[in-house]
PDB file of C-alpha atoms in Angstrom:
ATOM      1  CA  MET R   1     -80.142  -3.795-144.851  1.00  0.00           C
ATOM      2  CA  THR R   2     -81.498  -1.473-142.172  1.00  0.00           C
ATOM      3  CA  GLU R   3     -84.280  -3.955-141.355  1.00  0.00           C
ATOM      4  CA  GLU R   4     -81.661  -6.690-140.901  1.00  0.00           C
ATOM      5  CA  ARG R   5     -79.694  -4.531-138.485  1.00  0.00           C
ATOM      6  CA  SER R   6     -82.762  -3.724-136.443  1.00  0.00           C
ATOM      7  CA  ARG R   7     -83.448  -7.448-135.911  1.00  0.00           C
ATOM      8  CA  ARG R   8     -79.985  -8.163-134.506  1.00  0.00           C
ATOM      9  CA  ALA R   9     -79.280  -8.062-130.810  1.00  0.00           C
ATOM     10  CA  PRO R  10     -77.828  -4.738-129.728  1.00  0.00           C
ATOM     11  CA  GLY R  11     -74.041  -4.725-129.671  1.00  0.00           C
ATOM     12  CA  PHE R  12     -71.860  -3.561-126.838  1.00  0.00           C
ATOM     13  CA  ARG R  13     -69.109  -1.017-127.043  1.00  0.00           C
ATOM     14  CA  HIS R  14     -65.657  -1.752-125.640  1.00  0.00           C
ATOM     15  CA  GLY R  15     -65.689  -1.454-121.854  1.00  0.00           C
ATOM     16  CA  GLU R  16     -69.482  -1.760-121.637  1.00  0.00           C
ATOM     17  CA  LYS R  17     -70.658  -4.691-119.527  1.00  0.00           C
ATOM     18  CA  SER R  18     -72.780  -7.353-121.158  1.00  0.00           C
ATOM     19  CA  ALA R  19     -75.984  -8.503-119.488  1.00  0.00           C
ATOM     20  CA  PRO R  20     -74.552 -11.821-118.142  1.00  0.00           C
ATOM     21  CA  VAL R  21     -71.540 -10.077-116.589  1.00  0.00           C
ATOM     22  CA  GLU R  22     -73.730  -7.383-115.026  1.00  0.00           C
ATOM     23  CA  THR R  23     -76.034 -10.083-113.639  1.00  0.00           C
ATOM     24  CA  ALA R  24     -73.089 -12.049-112.248  1.00  0.00           C
ATOM     25  CA  LEU R  25     -71.877  -8.992-110.356  1.00  0.00           C
ATOM     26  CA  ASN R  26     -75.122  -8.870-108.403  1.00  0.00           C
ATOM     27  CA  ILE R  27     -75.329 -12.548-107.414  1.00  0.00           C
ATOM     28  CA  TYR R  28     -75.610 -13.514-103.769  1.00  0.00           C
ATOM     29  CA  LEU R  29     -73.741 -16.647-102.853  1.00  0.00           C
ATOM     30  CA  HIS R  30     -74.955 -19.319-100.498  1.00  0.00           C
ATOM     31  CA  ILE R  31     -71.766 -21.015 -99.343  1.00  0.00           C
ATOM     32  CA  LYS R  32     -71.588 -24.195 -97.327  1.00  0.00           C
ATOM     33  CA  ILE R  33     -68.505 -24.502 -95.196  1.00  0.00           C
ATOM     34  CA  GLN R  34     -67.592 -27.789 -93.630  1.00  0.00           C
ATOM     35  CA  TYR R  35     -64.872 -27.993 -91.028  1.00  0.00           C
ATOM     36  CA  THR R  36     -63.341 -31.125 -89.574  1.00  0.00           C
ATOM     37  CA  GLY R  37     -65.742 -33.044 -87.408  1.00  0.00           C
ATOM     38  CA  GLN R  38     -69.486 -32.694 -87.598  1.00  0.00           C
ATOM     39  CA  ILE R  39     -69.789 -28.915 -87.492  1.00  0.00           C
ATOM     40  CA  MET R  40     -71.407 -27.688 -90.671  1.00  0.00           C
ATOM     41  CA  TYR R  41     -73.054 -24.359 -91.286  1.00  0.00           C
ATOM     42  CA  THR R  42     -73.929 -22.048 -94.143  1.00  0.00           C
ATOM     43  CA  VAL R  43     -72.951 -18.460 -94.750  1.00  0.00           C
ATOM     44  CA  ASN R  44     -74.834 -15.974 -96.897  1.00  0.00           C
ATOM     45  CA  MET R  45     -72.635 -13.278 -98.342  1.00  0.00           C
ATOM     46  CA  LYS R  46     -72.630 -10.969-101.316  1.00  0.00           C
ATOM     47  CA  ALA R  47     -70.173 -12.121-103.957  1.00  0.00           C
ATOM     48  CA  LYS R  48     -67.151  -9.850-104.237  1.00  0.00           C
ATOM     49  CA  LEU R  49     -66.649 -10.271-107.937  1.00  0.00           C
ATOM     50  CA  LYS R  50     -64.382  -8.343-110.251  1.00  0.00           C
ATOM     51  CA  SER R  51     -64.931  -8.040-113.936  1.00  0.00           C
ATOM     52  CA  ASN R  52     -63.357  -7.107-117.217  1.00  0.00           C
ATOM     53  CA  PRO R  53     -65.370  -6.481-120.404  1.00  0.00           C
ATOM     54  CA  ASN R  54     -66.380 -10.136-120.810  1.00  0.00           C
ATOM     55  CA  VAL R  55     -65.744 -12.044-117.559  1.00  0.00           C
ATOM     56  CA  ALA R  56     -66.980 -11.728-113.998  1.00  0.00           C
ATOM     57  CA  TYR R  57     -64.666 -13.586-111.646  1.00  0.00           C
ATOM     58  CA  SER R  58     -63.492 -14.234-108.133  1.00  0.00           C
ATOM     59  CA  CYS R  59     -60.197 -16.122-108.430  1.00  0.00           C
ATOM     60  CA  ASN R  60     -58.167 -16.102-105.227  1.00  0.00           C
ATOM     61  CA  TYR R  61     -55.070 -18.235-104.771  1.00  0.00           C
ATOM     62  CA  HIS R  62     -52.804 -19.192-101.894  1.00  0.00           C
ATOM     63  CA  VAL R  63     -49.263 -19.441-103.266  1.00  0.00           C
ATOM     64  CA  VAL R  64     -46.105 -20.649-101.482  1.00  0.00           C
ATOM     65  CA  TRP R  65     -42.548 -20.798-102.835  1.00  0.00           C
ATOM     66  CA  CYS R  66     -39.031 -21.189-101.424  1.00  0.00           C
ATOM     67  CA  PRO R  67     -35.532 -19.930-102.053  1.00  0.00           C
ATOM     68  CA  LYS R  68     -33.127 -22.350-103.734  1.00  0.00           C
ATOM     69  CA  TYR R  69     -32.092 -25.161-101.345  1.00  0.00           C
ATOM     70  CA  ARG R  70     -34.634 -23.678 -98.890  1.00  0.00           C
ATOM     71  CA  ARG R  71     -31.890 -21.514 -97.446  1.00  0.00           C
ATOM     72  CA  PRO R  72     -33.033 -18.976 -94.820  1.00  0.00           C
ATOM     73  CA  VAL R  73     -31.985 -15.872 -96.805  1.00  0.00           C
ATOM     74  CA  LEU R  74     -35.177 -13.793 -96.572  1.00  0.00           C
ATOM     75  CA  ILE R  75     -33.880 -11.793 -93.591  1.00  0.00           C
ATOM     76  CA  ASN R  76     -32.099  -8.508 -92.815  1.00  0.00           C
ATOM     77  CA  GLY R  77     -34.308  -6.232 -94.916  1.00  0.00           C
ATOM     78  CA  VAL R  78     -34.761  -8.684 -97.792  1.00  0.00           C
ATOM     79  CA  ASP R  79     -38.210  -9.599 -96.453  1.00  0.00           C
ATOM     80  CA  ILE R  80     -39.396  -5.983 -96.332  1.00  0.00           C
ATOM     81  CA  ARG R  81     -38.121  -5.227 -99.835  1.00  0.00           C
ATOM     82  CA  LEU R  82     -39.667  -8.471-101.150  1.00  0.00           C
ATOM     83  CA  LYS R  83     -43.110  -7.430 -99.880  1.00  0.00           C
ATOM     84  CA  ALA R  84     -42.764  -4.071-101.650  1.00  0.00           C
ATOM     85  CA  ILE R  85     -41.701  -5.719-104.925  1.00  0.00           C
ATOM     86  CA  LEU R  86     -44.600  -8.180-104.793  1.00  0.00           C
ATOM     87  CA  GLN R  87     -47.045  -5.307-104.250  1.00  0.00           C
ATOM     88  CA  GLU R  88     -45.568  -3.352-107.195  1.00  0.00           C
ATOM     89  CA  VAL R  89     -45.839  -6.333-109.557  1.00  0.00           C
ATOM     90  CA  CYS R  90     -49.417  -7.099-108.505  1.00  0.00           C
ATOM     91  CA  THR R  91     -50.436  -3.478-108.988  1.00  0.00           C
ATOM     92  CA  GLU R  92     -48.816  -3.426-112.437  1.00  0.00           C
ATOM     93  CA  PHE R  93     -50.771  -6.491-113.589  1.00  0.00           C
ATOM     94  CA  ASN R  94     -54.095  -5.603-111.868  1.00  0.00           C
ATOM     95  CA  ALA R  95     -53.855  -8.441-109.372  1.00  0.00           C
ATOM     96  CA  GLU R  96     -55.003  -7.945-105.793  1.00  0.00           C
ATOM     97  CA  LEU R  97     -52.332  -8.816-103.235  1.00  0.00           C
ATOM     98  CA  GLN R  98     -54.480  -9.568-100.188  1.00  0.00           C
ATOM     99  CA  GLU R  99     -51.905 -10.968 -97.764  1.00  0.00           C
ATOM    100  CA  THR R 100     -48.166 -11.637 -97.733  1.00  0.00           C
ATOM    101  CA  GLU R 101     -46.008 -13.318 -95.121  1.00  0.00           C
ATOM    102  CA  VAL R 102     -42.291 -13.733 -95.661  1.00  0.00           C
ATOM    103  CA  MET R 103     -40.571 -16.388 -93.576  1.00  0.00           C
ATOM    104  CA  PRO R 104     -36.771 -16.815 -93.622  1.00  0.00           C
ATOM    105  CA  ASP R 105     -37.049 -19.850 -95.913  1.00  0.00           C
ATOM    106  CA  HIS R 106     -40.384 -19.459 -97.760  1.00  0.00           C
ATOM    107  CA  VAL R 107     -43.065 -16.978 -98.870  1.00  0.00           C
ATOM    108  CA  HIS R 108     -46.869 -17.163 -98.454  1.00  0.00           C
ATOM    109  CA  VAL R 109     -49.022 -14.999-100.726  1.00  0.00           C
ATOM    110  CA  LEU R 110     -52.803 -14.669-100.991  1.00  0.00           C
ATOM    111  CA  VAL R 111     -53.600 -13.066-104.338  1.00  0.00           C
ATOM    112  CA  GLY R 112     -56.621 -12.484-106.564  1.00  0.00           C
ATOM    113  CA  VAL R 113     -55.941 -12.534-110.291  1.00  0.00           C
ATOM    114  CA  ASP R 114     -57.875 -12.266-113.557  1.00  0.00           C
ATOM    115  CA  PRO R 115     -58.384 -15.801-114.948  1.00  0.00           C
ATOM    116  CA  GLN R 116     -57.570 -14.579-118.465  1.00  0.00           C
ATOM    117  CA  PHE R 117     -54.178 -13.350-117.234  1.00  0.00           C
ATOM    118  CA  GLY R 118     -53.561 -16.499-115.208  1.00  0.00           C
ATOM    119  CA  ILE R 119     -51.923 -17.375-111.927  1.00  0.00           C
ATOM    120  CA  ALA R 120     -48.940 -19.102-113.568  1.00  0.00           C
ATOM    121  CA  LYS R 121     -48.075 -15.967-115.525  1.00  0.00           C
ATOM    122  CA  LEU R 122     -48.404 -13.783-112.417  1.00  0.00           C
ATOM    123  CA  ILE R 123     -46.168 -16.094-110.373  1.00  0.00           C
ATOM    124  CA  ARG R 124     -43.575 -16.060-113.157  1.00  0.00           C
ATOM    125  CA  TYR R 125     -43.506 -12.239-112.993  1.00  0.00           C
ATOM    126  CA  LEU R 126     -43.492 -12.179-109.159  1.00  0.00           C
ATOM    127  CA  LYS R 127     -40.584 -14.616-108.847  1.00  0.00           C
ATOM    128  CA  GLY R 128     -38.649 -13.282-111.822  1.00  0.00           C
ATOM    129  CA  ARG R 129     -38.720  -9.612-110.937  1.00  0.00           C
ATOM    130  CA  SER R 130     -38.207 -10.166-107.220  1.00  0.00           C
ATOM    131  CA  SER R 131     -35.204 -12.412-107.895  1.00  0.00           C
ATOM    132  CA  ARG R 132     -33.573  -9.908-110.231  1.00  0.00           C
ATOM    133  CA  LEU R 133     -34.165  -6.860-108.027  1.00  0.00           C
ATOM    134  CA  LEU R 134     -33.265  -8.528-104.721  1.00  0.00           C
ATOM    135  CA  ARG R 135     -30.023  -9.937-106.114  1.00  0.00           C
ATOM    136  CA  GLN R 136     -29.112  -6.462-107.433  1.00  0.00           C
ATOM    137  CA  GLU R 137     -29.925  -4.717-104.156  1.00  0.00           C
ATOM    138  CA  PHE R 138     -28.487  -7.386-101.838  1.00  0.00           C
ATOM    139  CA  PRO R 139     -25.240  -8.653-103.447  1.00  0.00           C
ATOM    140  CA  TRP R 140     -24.653 -11.198-100.663  1.00  0.00           C
ATOM    141  CA  LEU R 141     -27.575 -13.219-102.111  1.00  0.00           C
ATOM    142  CA  LYS R 142     -25.513 -13.874-105.256  1.00  0.00           C
ATOM    143  CA  SER R 143     -22.721 -15.476-103.245  1.00  0.00           C
ATOM    144  CA  ARG R 144     -25.119 -17.688-101.254  1.00  0.00           C
ATOM    145  CA  LEU R 145     -27.296 -18.975-104.106  1.00  0.00           C
ATOM    146  CA  PRO R 146     -26.929 -19.604-107.849  1.00  0.00           C
ATOM    147  CA  THR R 147     -30.554 -18.407-108.321  1.00  0.00           C
ATOM    148  CA  LEU R 148     -32.826 -16.949-105.687  1.00  0.00           C
ATOM    149  CA  TRP R 149     -35.941 -19.094-106.189  1.00  0.00           C
ATOM    150  CA  THR R 150     -36.592 -22.749-106.946  1.00  0.00           C
ATOM    151  CA  ASN R 151     -38.461 -23.517-110.158  1.00  0.00           C
ATOM    152  CA  SER R 152     -41.396 -24.957-108.236  1.00  0.00           C
ATOM    153  CA  TYR R 153     -44.204 -23.469-106.179  1.00  0.00           C
ATOM    154  CA  PHE R 154     -47.414 -24.518-104.442  1.00  0.00           C
ATOM    155  CA  VAL R 155     -50.731 -22.980-105.508  1.00  0.00           C
ATOM    156  CA  SER R 156     -54.222 -23.670-104.237  1.00  0.00           C
ATOM    157  CA  THR R 157     -57.521 -22.008-105.006  1.00  0.00           C
ATOM    158  CA  VAL R 158     -59.228 -20.404-102.058  1.00  0.00           C
ATOM    159  CA  GLY R 159     -62.848 -21.373-102.498  1.00  0.00           C
ATOM    160  CA  GLY R 160     -63.747 -23.745 -99.690  1.00  0.00           C
ATOM    161  CA  ALA R 161     -62.700 -21.501 -96.827  1.00  0.00           C
ATOM    162  CA  PRO R 162     -63.602 -17.852 -96.288  1.00  0.00           C
ATOM    163  CA  LEU R 163     -60.820 -15.424 -97.175  1.00  0.00           C
ATOM    164  CA  SER R 164     -60.649 -14.283 -93.549  1.00  0.00           C
ATOM    165  CA  VAL R 165     -59.662 -17.823 -92.477  1.00  0.00           C
ATOM    166  CA  VAL R 166     -56.899 -17.996 -95.091  1.00  0.00           C
ATOM    167  CA  ASN R 167     -55.730 -14.465 -94.173  1.00  0.00           C
ATOM    168  CA  GLN R 168     -55.522 -15.508 -90.519  1.00  0.00           C
ATOM    169  CA  TYR R 169     -53.591 -18.666 -91.435  1.00  0.00           C
ATOM    170  CA  ILE R 170     -51.023 -16.687 -93.423  1.00  0.00           C
ATOM    171  CA  GLU R 171     -50.704 -13.991 -90.734  1.00  0.00           C
ATOM    172  CA  ASN R 172     -50.088 -16.640 -88.048  1.00  0.00           C
ATOM    173  CA  GLN R 173     -47.238 -18.356 -89.922  1.00  0.00           C
ATOM    174  CA  LYS R 174     -44.593 -16.547 -87.862  1.00  0.00           C
ATOM    175  CA  ASN R 175     -46.204 -17.793 -84.647  1.00  0.00           C
ATOM    176  CA  VAL R 176     -45.983 -21.459 -85.653  1.00  0.00           C
TER     177      VAL R 176
END
């Protein structure tokens, strides 16, 4: 029995990184970025990967959603409180809230999330908790809308463009 154990591959304790995950954390990416027109260039950058015990990942998403009937109700302090709630929820679920812009009638969020947790689950928590808390703290929202958010949202992975470009796009939404 002891000979059989010595032939097996060494096991890993909980929280210890396996060899493939450790290797993935040290990968350098060679990214090709193509913009409209004929300008094409490459960027070398070290991968900013996160990991849990069995996955190394870099999953960043651009998410947009609207209040019911696209009413401009995210004003008069609601926008500031919404940003705080979104940050609290992301911290609770180990997601990285990279950028947030609240417009009167929609919300832009750039967030990194563990693929095993999932973006759909995170959005459900973000919209659900923010709706409940905002409607409690701002009673006038209850009289304007039957529910705060629509059931739908837009989500896109952020892989083709550098995060700085997406950050700049979200920051400049108020200037459009």
